[in-house]
PDB file of C-alpha atoms in Angstrom:
ATOM      1  CA  MET A   1       3.782 -22.878 -22.447  1.00  0.00           C
ATOM      2  CA  SER A   2       4.647 -25.504 -20.440  1.00  0.00           C
ATOM      3  CA  PHE A   3       7.861 -25.678 -17.234  1.00  0.00           C
ATOM      4  CA  GLY A   4       7.484 -28.916 -15.736  1.00  0.00           C
ATOM      5  CA  ILE A   5       4.909 -28.241 -13.291  1.00  0.00           C
ATOM      6  CA  ILE A   6       4.270 -24.436 -13.995  1.00  0.00           C
ATOM      7  CA  ASN A   7       1.659 -24.193 -16.233  1.00  0.00           C
ATOM      8  CA  LEU A   8       2.106 -20.206 -18.109  1.00  0.00           C
ATOM      9  CA  SER A   9      -1.464 -20.849 -20.595  1.00  0.00           C
ATOM     10  CA  ALA A  10      -2.526 -17.419 -21.815  1.00  0.00           C
ATOM     11  CA  ASP A  11      -5.205 -17.055 -18.846  1.00  0.00           C
ATOM     12  CA  THR A  12      -1.906 -17.267 -16.512  1.00  0.00           C
ATOM     13  CA  LEU A  13       0.927 -15.378 -18.533  1.00  0.00           C
ATOM     14  CA  SER A  14      -1.648 -12.407 -18.201  1.00  0.00           C
ATOM     15  CA  ILE A  15      -2.886 -12.621 -14.789  1.00  0.00           C
ATOM     16  CA  ILE A  16       1.453 -11.958 -14.511  1.00  0.00           C
ATOM     17  CA  GLY A  17       1.191  -9.204 -16.710  1.00  0.00           C
ATOM     18  CA  VAL A  18      -1.344  -8.219 -14.619  1.00  0.00           C
ATOM     19  CA  THR A  19       0.006  -8.415 -11.758  1.00  0.00           C
ATOM     20  CA  LEU A  20       3.693  -7.150 -12.116  1.00  0.00           C
ATOM     21  CA  ARG A  21       2.065  -3.638 -14.694  1.00  0.00           C
ATOM     22  CA  MET A  22      -0.499  -2.838 -11.440  1.00  0.00           C
ATOM     23  CA  SER A  23       2.676  -3.743  -8.805  1.00  0.00           C
ATOM     24  CA  PHE A  24       5.337  -2.152 -10.086  1.00  0.00           C
ATOM     25  CA  PHE A  25       3.549   1.035 -10.640  1.00  0.00           C
ATOM     26  CA  SER A  26       1.675   1.525  -7.214  1.00  0.00           C
ATOM     27  CA  THR A  27       5.185   0.979  -6.449  1.00  0.00           C
ATOM     28  CA  LEU A  28       7.183   3.481  -8.244  1.00  0.00           C
ATOM     29  CA  ILE A  29       3.927   5.978  -7.063  1.00  0.00           C
ATOM     30  CA  SER A  30       4.085   4.838  -3.364  1.00  0.00           C
ATOM     31  CA  THR A  31       8.042   5.311  -2.748  1.00  0.00           C
ATOM     32  CA  VAL A  32       8.198   8.492  -4.766  1.00  0.00           C
ATOM     33  CA  LEU A  33       5.651   9.945  -2.247  1.00  0.00           C
ATOM     34  CA  GLY A  34       6.275   8.399   0.718  1.00  0.00           C
ATOM     35  CA  THR A  35      10.108   9.169  -0.436  1.00  0.00           C
ATOM     36  CA  ILE A  36       8.937  12.905  -0.608  1.00  0.00           C
ATOM     37  CA  LEU A  37       6.427  12.782   2.861  1.00  0.00           C
ATOM     38  CA  GLY A  38       8.512  11.362   5.078  1.00  0.00           C
ATOM     39  CA  LEU A  39      11.879  13.100   4.069  1.00  0.00           C
ATOM     40  CA  LEU A  40       9.909  16.386   5.088  1.00  0.00           C
ATOM     41  CA  LEU A  41       8.103  14.828   7.742  1.00  0.00           C
ATOM     42  CA  GLU A  42      11.346  14.988  10.328  1.00  0.00           C
ATOM     43  CA  LYS A  43      13.117  18.399   8.144  1.00  0.00           C
ATOM     44  CA  SER A  44       8.828  20.045   9.138  1.00  0.00           C
ATOM     45  CA  SER A  45       8.754  21.246  12.387  1.00  0.00           C
ATOM     46  CA  PHE A  46       5.338  22.246  12.953  1.00  0.00           C
ATOM     47  CA  PRO A  47       2.146  22.076  15.776  1.00  0.00           C
ATOM     48  CA  GLY A  48       0.527  18.777  15.799  1.00  0.00           C
ATOM     49  CA  LYS A  49       3.810  17.535  13.845  1.00  0.00           C
ATOM     50  CA  GLN A  50       3.521  14.025  16.975  1.00  0.00           C
ATOM     51  CA  ILE A  51      -0.376  13.331  15.992  1.00  0.00           C
ATOM     52  CA  VAL A  52       1.245  13.285  12.390  1.00  0.00           C
ATOM     53  CA  VAL A  53       3.186  10.451  12.774  1.00  0.00           C
ATOM     54  CA  ARG A  54       1.050   8.870  14.983  1.00  0.00           C
ATOM     55  CA  LEU A  55      -1.616   9.066  12.541  1.00  0.00           C
ATOM     56  CA  CYS A  56       1.321   8.057   9.448  1.00  0.00           C
ATOM     57  CA  ARG A  57       2.015   4.973  12.017  1.00  0.00           C
ATOM     58  CA  THR A  58      -1.814   3.798  12.003  1.00  0.00           C
ATOM     59  CA  PHE A  59      -2.196   4.451   9.087  1.00  0.00           C
ATOM     60  CA  MET A  60       0.233   1.592   8.226  1.00  0.00           C
ATOM     61  CA  GLY A  61      -1.280  -1.396   9.219  1.00  0.00           C
ATOM     62  CA  MET A  62      -4.263   0.110   7.638  1.00  0.00           C
ATOM     63  CA  PRO A  63      -6.455  -3.521   6.765  1.00  0.00           C
ATOM     64  CA  PRO A  64      -5.593  -3.366   2.620  1.00  0.00           C
ATOM     65  CA  VAL A  65     -10.482  -3.897   2.621  1.00  0.00           C
ATOM     66  CA  VAL A  66     -10.667  -0.430   4.134  1.00  0.00           C
ATOM     67  CA  ALA A  67      -8.166   0.849   1.316  1.00  0.00           C
ATOM     68  CA  GLY A  68      -9.927  -0.711  -0.992  1.00  0.00           C
ATOM     69  CA  LEU A  69     -13.690   0.156   0.571  1.00  0.00           C
ATOM     70  CA  ILE A  70     -11.646   4.656   0.376  1.00  0.00           C
ATOM     71  CA  VAL A  71     -10.881   3.874  -3.273  1.00  0.00           C
ATOM     72  CA  TYR A  72     -13.581   2.311  -4.486  1.00  0.00           C
ATOM     73  CA  LEU A  73     -16.434   4.296  -2.733  1.00  0.00           C
ATOM     74  CA  ILE A  74     -14.060   7.508  -4.666  1.00  0.00           C
ATOM     75  CA  LEU A  75     -14.565   6.137  -7.593  1.00  0.00           C
ATOM     76  CA  MET A  76     -18.024   4.618  -7.547  1.00  0.00           C
ATOM     77  CA  ARG A  77     -20.694   6.143  -9.923  1.00  0.00           C
ATOM     78  CA  ARG A  78     -22.072   8.334  -8.591  1.00  0.00           C
ATOM     79  CA  GLY A  79     -18.654   8.754  -5.893  1.00  0.00           C
ATOM     80  CA  PRO A  80     -16.394  12.232  -6.288  1.00  0.00           C
ATOM     81  CA  LEU A  81     -14.469  11.450  -9.216  1.00  0.00           C
ATOM     82  CA  GLY A  82     -17.117   8.394 -10.437  1.00  0.00           C
ATOM     83  CA  PHE A  83     -17.095  10.573 -13.527  1.00  0.00           C
ATOM     84  CA  LEU A  84     -13.414   9.784 -14.171  1.00  0.00           C
ATOM     85  CA  GLY A  85     -14.520   5.391 -15.067  1.00  0.00           C
ATOM     86  CA  LEU A  86     -11.740   4.398 -13.556  1.00  0.00           C
ATOM     87  CA  LEU A  87     -13.504   1.785 -11.292  1.00  0.00           C
ATOM     88  CA  PHE A  88     -12.914  -2.413 -12.491  1.00  0.00           C
ATOM     89  CA  THR A  89      -9.208  -1.611 -14.045  1.00  0.00           C
ATOM     90  CA  ILE A  90      -5.438  -1.213 -13.080  1.00  0.00           C
ATOM     91  CA  GLU A  91      -5.007   2.018 -12.570  1.00  0.00           C
ATOM     92  CA  ALA A  92      -8.340   1.879  -9.262  1.00  0.00           C
ATOM     93  CA  MET A  93      -6.509  -1.285  -8.781  1.00  0.00           C
ATOM     94  CA  VAL A  94      -3.015   0.328  -8.311  1.00  0.00           C
ATOM     95  CA  ILE A  95      -4.414   4.055  -6.922  1.00  0.00           C
ATOM     96  CA  ALA A  96      -6.012   1.281  -3.374  1.00  0.00           C
ATOM     97  CA  GLN A  97      -2.618   0.393  -3.312  1.00  0.00           C
ATOM     98  CA  VAL A  98      -0.854   3.430  -3.639  1.00  0.00           C
ATOM     99  CA  VAL A  99      -3.903   4.345  -0.846  1.00  0.00           C
ATOM    100  CA  LEU A 100      -2.226   1.425   1.156  1.00  0.00           C
ATOM    101  CA  ILE A 101       1.328   1.169   0.386  1.00  0.00           C
ATOM    102  CA  THR A 102       2.531   4.898   0.721  1.00  0.00           C
ATOM    103  CA  PRO A 103       1.707   5.109   4.189  1.00  0.00           C
ATOM    104  CA  ILE A 104       4.762   2.243   5.225  1.00  0.00           C
ATOM    105  CA  ILE A 105       6.616   3.698   3.072  1.00  0.00           C
ATOM    106  CA  THR A 106       6.159   7.588   4.785  1.00  0.00           C
ATOM    107  CA  GLY A 107       6.835   6.387   7.651  1.00  0.00           C
ATOM    108  CA  MET A 108       9.783   3.892   7.464  1.00  0.00           C
ATOM    109  CA  ILE A 109      11.728   6.642   5.410  1.00  0.00           C
ATOM    110  CA  TYR A 110      10.809   8.650   8.706  1.00  0.00           C
ATOM    111  CA  THR A 111      12.087   6.027  10.914  1.00  0.00           C
ATOM    112  CA  TYR A 112      15.407   6.516   9.210  1.00  0.00           C
ATOM    113  CA  ALA A 113      15.805   9.785   8.584  1.00  0.00           C
ATOM    114  CA  VAL A 114      15.319  11.102  12.110  1.00  0.00           C
ATOM    115  CA  ARG A 115      17.626   8.357  12.927  1.00  0.00           C
ATOM    116  CA  SER A 116      19.827   9.597  10.414  1.00  0.00           C
ATOM    117  CA  ALA A 117      19.683  13.251   9.751  1.00  0.00           C
ATOM    118  CA  PRO A 118      20.752  14.801  12.056  1.00  0.00           C
ATOM    119  CA  VAL A 119      24.187  12.971  12.150  1.00  0.00           C
ATOM    120  CA  ILE A 120      24.829  13.524   8.601  1.00  0.00           C
ATOM    121  CA  ARG A 121      23.486  17.168   8.821  1.00  0.00           C
ATOM    122  CA  VAL A 122      26.660  18.040  10.907  1.00  0.00           C
ATOM    123  CA  PHE A 123      29.092  16.285   9.443  1.00  0.00           C
ATOM    124  CA  ALA A 124      27.575  18.450   5.726  1.00  0.00           C
ATOM    125  CA  LYS A 125      27.603  21.480   6.980  1.00  0.00           C
ATOM    126  CA  THR A 126      30.651  20.847   9.424  1.00  0.00           C
ATOM    127  CA  MET A 127      32.680  20.181   5.611  1.00  0.00           C
ATOM    128  CA  GLY A 128      30.790  23.410   4.450  1.00  0.00           C
ATOM    129  CA  ALA A 129      28.849  21.554   2.445  1.00  0.00           C
ATOM    130  CA  THR A 130      25.846  23.082   0.057  1.00  0.00           C
ATOM    131  CA  ARG A 131      22.486  22.332   0.929  1.00  0.00           C
ATOM    132  CA  PHE A 132      22.220  20.661  -2.375  1.00  0.00           C
ATOM    133  CA  GLN A 133      24.746  18.174  -1.297  1.00  0.00           C
ATOM    134  CA  THR A 134      24.300  18.083   1.695  1.00  0.00           C
ATOM    135  CA  GLN A 135      20.650  16.016  -0.158  1.00  0.00           C
ATOM    136  CA  LEU A 136      22.878  14.389  -1.977  1.00  0.00           C
ATOM    137  CA  LEU A 137      24.774  12.883   1.164  1.00  0.00           C
ATOM    138  CA  PHE A 138      21.438  12.556   2.578  1.00  0.00           C
ATOM    139  CA  ILE A 139      20.749  10.154   0.369  1.00  0.00           C
ATOM    140  CA  ARG A 140      23.416   8.339  -0.297  1.00  0.00           C
ATOM    141  CA  GLU A 141      24.084   7.524   3.387  1.00  0.00           C
ATOM    142  CA  MET A 142      20.253   5.659   3.353  1.00  0.00           C
ATOM    143  CA  LYS A 143      21.277   3.532  -0.201  1.00  0.00           C
ATOM    144  CA  GLY A 144      20.254   0.587   1.413  1.00  0.00           C
ATOM    145  CA  GLU A 145      17.173   1.979   3.602  1.00  0.00           C
ATOM    146  CA  PHE A 146      15.504   2.849   0.228  1.00  0.00           C
ATOM    147  CA  TYR A 147      16.214  -0.577  -1.386  1.00  0.00           C
ATOM    148  CA  PHE A 148      14.547  -2.148   1.744  1.00  0.00           C
ATOM    149  CA  ALA A 149      11.838  -0.129   2.121  1.00  0.00           C
ATOM    150  CA  ILE A 150      10.997  -0.651  -2.862  1.00  0.00           C
ATOM    151  CA  VAL A 151      11.335  -4.151  -1.804  1.00  0.00           C
ATOM    152  CA  THR A 152       9.013  -3.418   0.661  1.00  0.00           C
ATOM    153  CA  ALA A 153       6.336  -1.597  -1.147  1.00  0.00           C
ATOM    154  CA  PHE A 154       6.373  -4.163  -4.134  1.00  0.00           C
ATOM    155  CA  SER A 155       6.172  -7.160  -2.336  1.00  0.00           C
ATOM    156  CA  ARG A 156       3.403  -5.683  -0.161  1.00  0.00           C
ATOM    157  CA  ALA A 157       1.752  -4.253  -3.856  1.00  0.00           C
ATOM    158  CA  ILE A 158       2.184  -8.276  -5.491  1.00  0.00           C
ATOM    159  CA  SER A 159       0.952  -9.698  -2.530  1.00  0.00           C
ATOM    160  CA  GLU A 160      -2.397  -7.626  -1.466  1.00  0.00           C
ATOM    161  CA  VAL A 161      -5.641  -9.328  -2.704  1.00  0.00           C
ATOM    162  CA  GLY A 162      -8.322  -7.666  -0.505  1.00  0.00           C
ATOM    163  CA  ALA A 163      -8.496  -3.765  -2.083  1.00  0.00           C
ATOM    164  CA  VAL A 164      -7.902  -5.217  -5.188  1.00  0.00           C
ATOM    165  CA  MET A 165     -10.696  -7.339  -5.583  1.00  0.00           C
ATOM    166  CA  ILE A 166     -12.929  -4.568  -4.075  1.00  0.00           C
ATOM    167  CA  VAL A 167     -11.984  -1.820  -6.492  1.00  0.00           C
ATOM    168  CA  GLY A 168     -10.336  -4.209  -9.636  1.00  0.00           C
ATOM    169  CA  GLY A 169     -13.275  -7.132  -9.336  1.00  0.00           C
ATOM    170  CA  ASN A 170     -11.317  -9.944 -10.736  1.00  0.00           C
ATOM    171  CA  ILE A 171     -12.283  -8.962 -13.763  1.00  0.00           C
ATOM    172  CA  GLN A 172     -10.321 -11.476 -16.069  1.00  0.00           C
ATOM    173  CA  TYR A 173      -8.158 -10.645 -18.845  1.00  0.00           C
ATOM    174  CA  LYS A 174      -8.460  -7.578 -17.700  1.00  0.00           C
ATOM    175  CA  THR A 175      -8.439  -6.927 -13.375  1.00  0.00           C
ATOM    176  CA  ARG A 176      -7.191 -10.754 -12.498  1.00  0.00           C
ATOM    177  CA  THR A 177      -4.113 -10.474 -10.968  1.00  0.00           C
ATOM    178  CA  MET A 178      -1.984 -13.477  -8.562  1.00  0.00           C
ATOM    179  CA  THR A 179      -3.989 -13.441  -5.843  1.00  0.00           C
ATOM    180  CA  THR A 180      -6.634 -12.947  -6.632  1.00  0.00           C
ATOM    181  CA  ALA A 181      -6.643 -15.834  -8.732  1.00  0.00           C
ATOM    182  CA  ILE A 182      -5.560 -18.118  -6.673  1.00  0.00           C
ATOM    183  CA  THR A 183      -9.370 -16.915  -3.860  1.00  0.00           C
ATOM    184  CA  MET A 184     -10.527 -18.143  -6.389  1.00  0.00           C
ATOM    185  CA  LEU A 185      -9.221 -21.037  -7.629  1.00  0.00           C
ATOM    186  CA  ARG A 186     -10.146 -21.939  -4.456  1.00  0.00           C
ATOM    187  CA  SER A 187     -13.187 -20.967  -4.006  1.00  0.00           C
ATOM    188  CA  MET A 188     -13.009 -23.566  -6.936  1.00  0.00           C
ATOM    189  CA  GLY A 189     -11.236 -26.396  -5.569  1.00  0.00           C
ATOM    190  CA  ASP A 190      -9.123 -25.815  -8.962  1.00  0.00           C
ATOM    191  CA  PHE A 191      -5.971 -26.384  -6.392  1.00  0.00           C
ATOM    192  CA  SER A 192      -3.565 -27.712  -8.401  1.00  0.00           C
ATOM    193  CA  GLN A 193      -3.835 -24.397 -10.738  1.00  0.00           C
ATOM    194  CA  GLY A 194      -3.624 -22.439  -7.712  1.00  0.00           C
ATOM    195  CA  ILE A 195      -0.434 -23.476  -6.266  1.00  0.00           C
ATOM    196  CA  THR A 196       1.820 -22.748  -9.408  1.00  0.00           C
ATOM    197  CA  LEU A 197       0.571 -19.242  -9.196  1.00  0.00           C
ATOM    198  CA  GLY A 198       1.548 -19.550  -5.437  1.00  0.00           C
ATOM    199  CA  ILE A 199       4.779 -20.811  -6.910  1.00  0.00           C
ATOM    200  CA  LEU A 200       5.669 -18.419  -9.474  1.00  0.00           C
ATOM    201  CA  LEU A 201       4.631 -15.990  -7.096  1.00  0.00           C
ATOM    202  CA  LEU A 202       7.953 -17.169  -4.757  1.00  0.00           C
ATOM    203  CA  ILE A 203       9.778 -17.384  -7.804  1.00  0.00           C
ATOM    204  CA  ILE A 204       8.999 -13.511  -8.746  1.00  0.00           C
ATOM    205  CA  ALA A 205       8.982 -12.210  -4.768  1.00  0.00           C
ATOM    206  CA  PHE A 206      12.246 -14.184  -4.347  1.00  0.00           C
ATOM    207  CA  SER A 207      13.649 -13.067  -7.574  1.00  0.00           C
ATOM    208  CA  LEU A 208      13.293  -9.499  -6.566  1.00  0.00           C
ATOM    209  CA  GLN A 209      14.772  -9.994  -3.466  1.00  0.00           C
ATOM    210  CA  SER A 210      18.028 -11.189  -4.307  1.00  0.00           C
ATOM    211  CA  LEU A 211      17.969  -9.007  -7.358  1.00  0.00           C
ATOM    212  CA  SER A 212      18.247  -6.328  -4.949  1.00  0.00           C
ATOM    213  CA  ASP A 213      20.446  -8.446  -3.071  1.00  0.00           C
ATOM    214  CA  LEU A 214      22.698  -7.863  -5.898  1.00  0.00           C
ATOM    215  CA  PHE A 215      22.571  -4.477  -6.145  1.00  0.00           C
ATOM    216  CA  ARG A 216      23.784  -3.615  -2.059  1.00  0.00           C
ATOM    217  CA  ARG A 217      26.901  -6.129  -2.604  1.00  0.00           C
ATOM    218  CA  ASN A 218      27.740  -4.841  -5.902  1.00  0.00           C
ATOM    219  CA  GLU A 219      27.818  -0.653  -4.862  1.00  0.00           C
ATOM    220  CA  LYS A 220      29.428  -2.308  -1.122  1.00  0.00           C
ATOM    221  CA  ILE A 221      31.853  -3.267  -3.609  1.00  0.00           C
ATOM    222  CA  ALA A 222      32.187  -0.312  -5.628  1.00  0.00           C
ATOM    223  CA  GLU A 223      33.054   1.818  -2.390  1.00  0.00           C
ATOM    224  CA  ASN A 224      35.684  -0.647  -1.573  1.00  0.00           C
ATOM    225  CA  PHE A 225      37.386   0.824  -4.072  1.00  0.00           C
TER     226      PHE A 225
END
């Protein structure tokens, strides 16, 4: 299958499929965990909370190879979870991505919540809202921030190379992603195929951003009515 300069061979389609599966599941898991942890961190009060916040912000900048190495050591044959046999699988790459992305989502949601939650809680209390209604109002008022967090998570997942290379192994038709393939093609001197994958990667990222903007715009129009 060919579209102009873009040649969608069986290998390319496999690479795209692996990339999208890995990115989707890592984004889903990281968003759920990060949102829960971020909201709990904002709402909770305990000794050492600021240290936890600083650690979270530190992990937001964790080098991908460090996350990959940590997961590799855990999943390797002699590691604590080696018996699961997950190393060099998509599942291992998802785990590495979750380790890498969850602190980012946690930090983003916590920052949004610290800024917005107190005002929302005061308003809800004034209106006599129940705890459940307060939570619904909170989610509604922060929809834009949630969208941005999801887009950020997916963008980080789909563009990551270091961690997935370590735990995935860049195995053809199994764990080869668009970024690891581009890295391999560059080392082989096959720049045309690398450029093709790069263009496809940009198209996917642009399409996701456009879809997110469309959802947000439609919601604003619905709210005005």
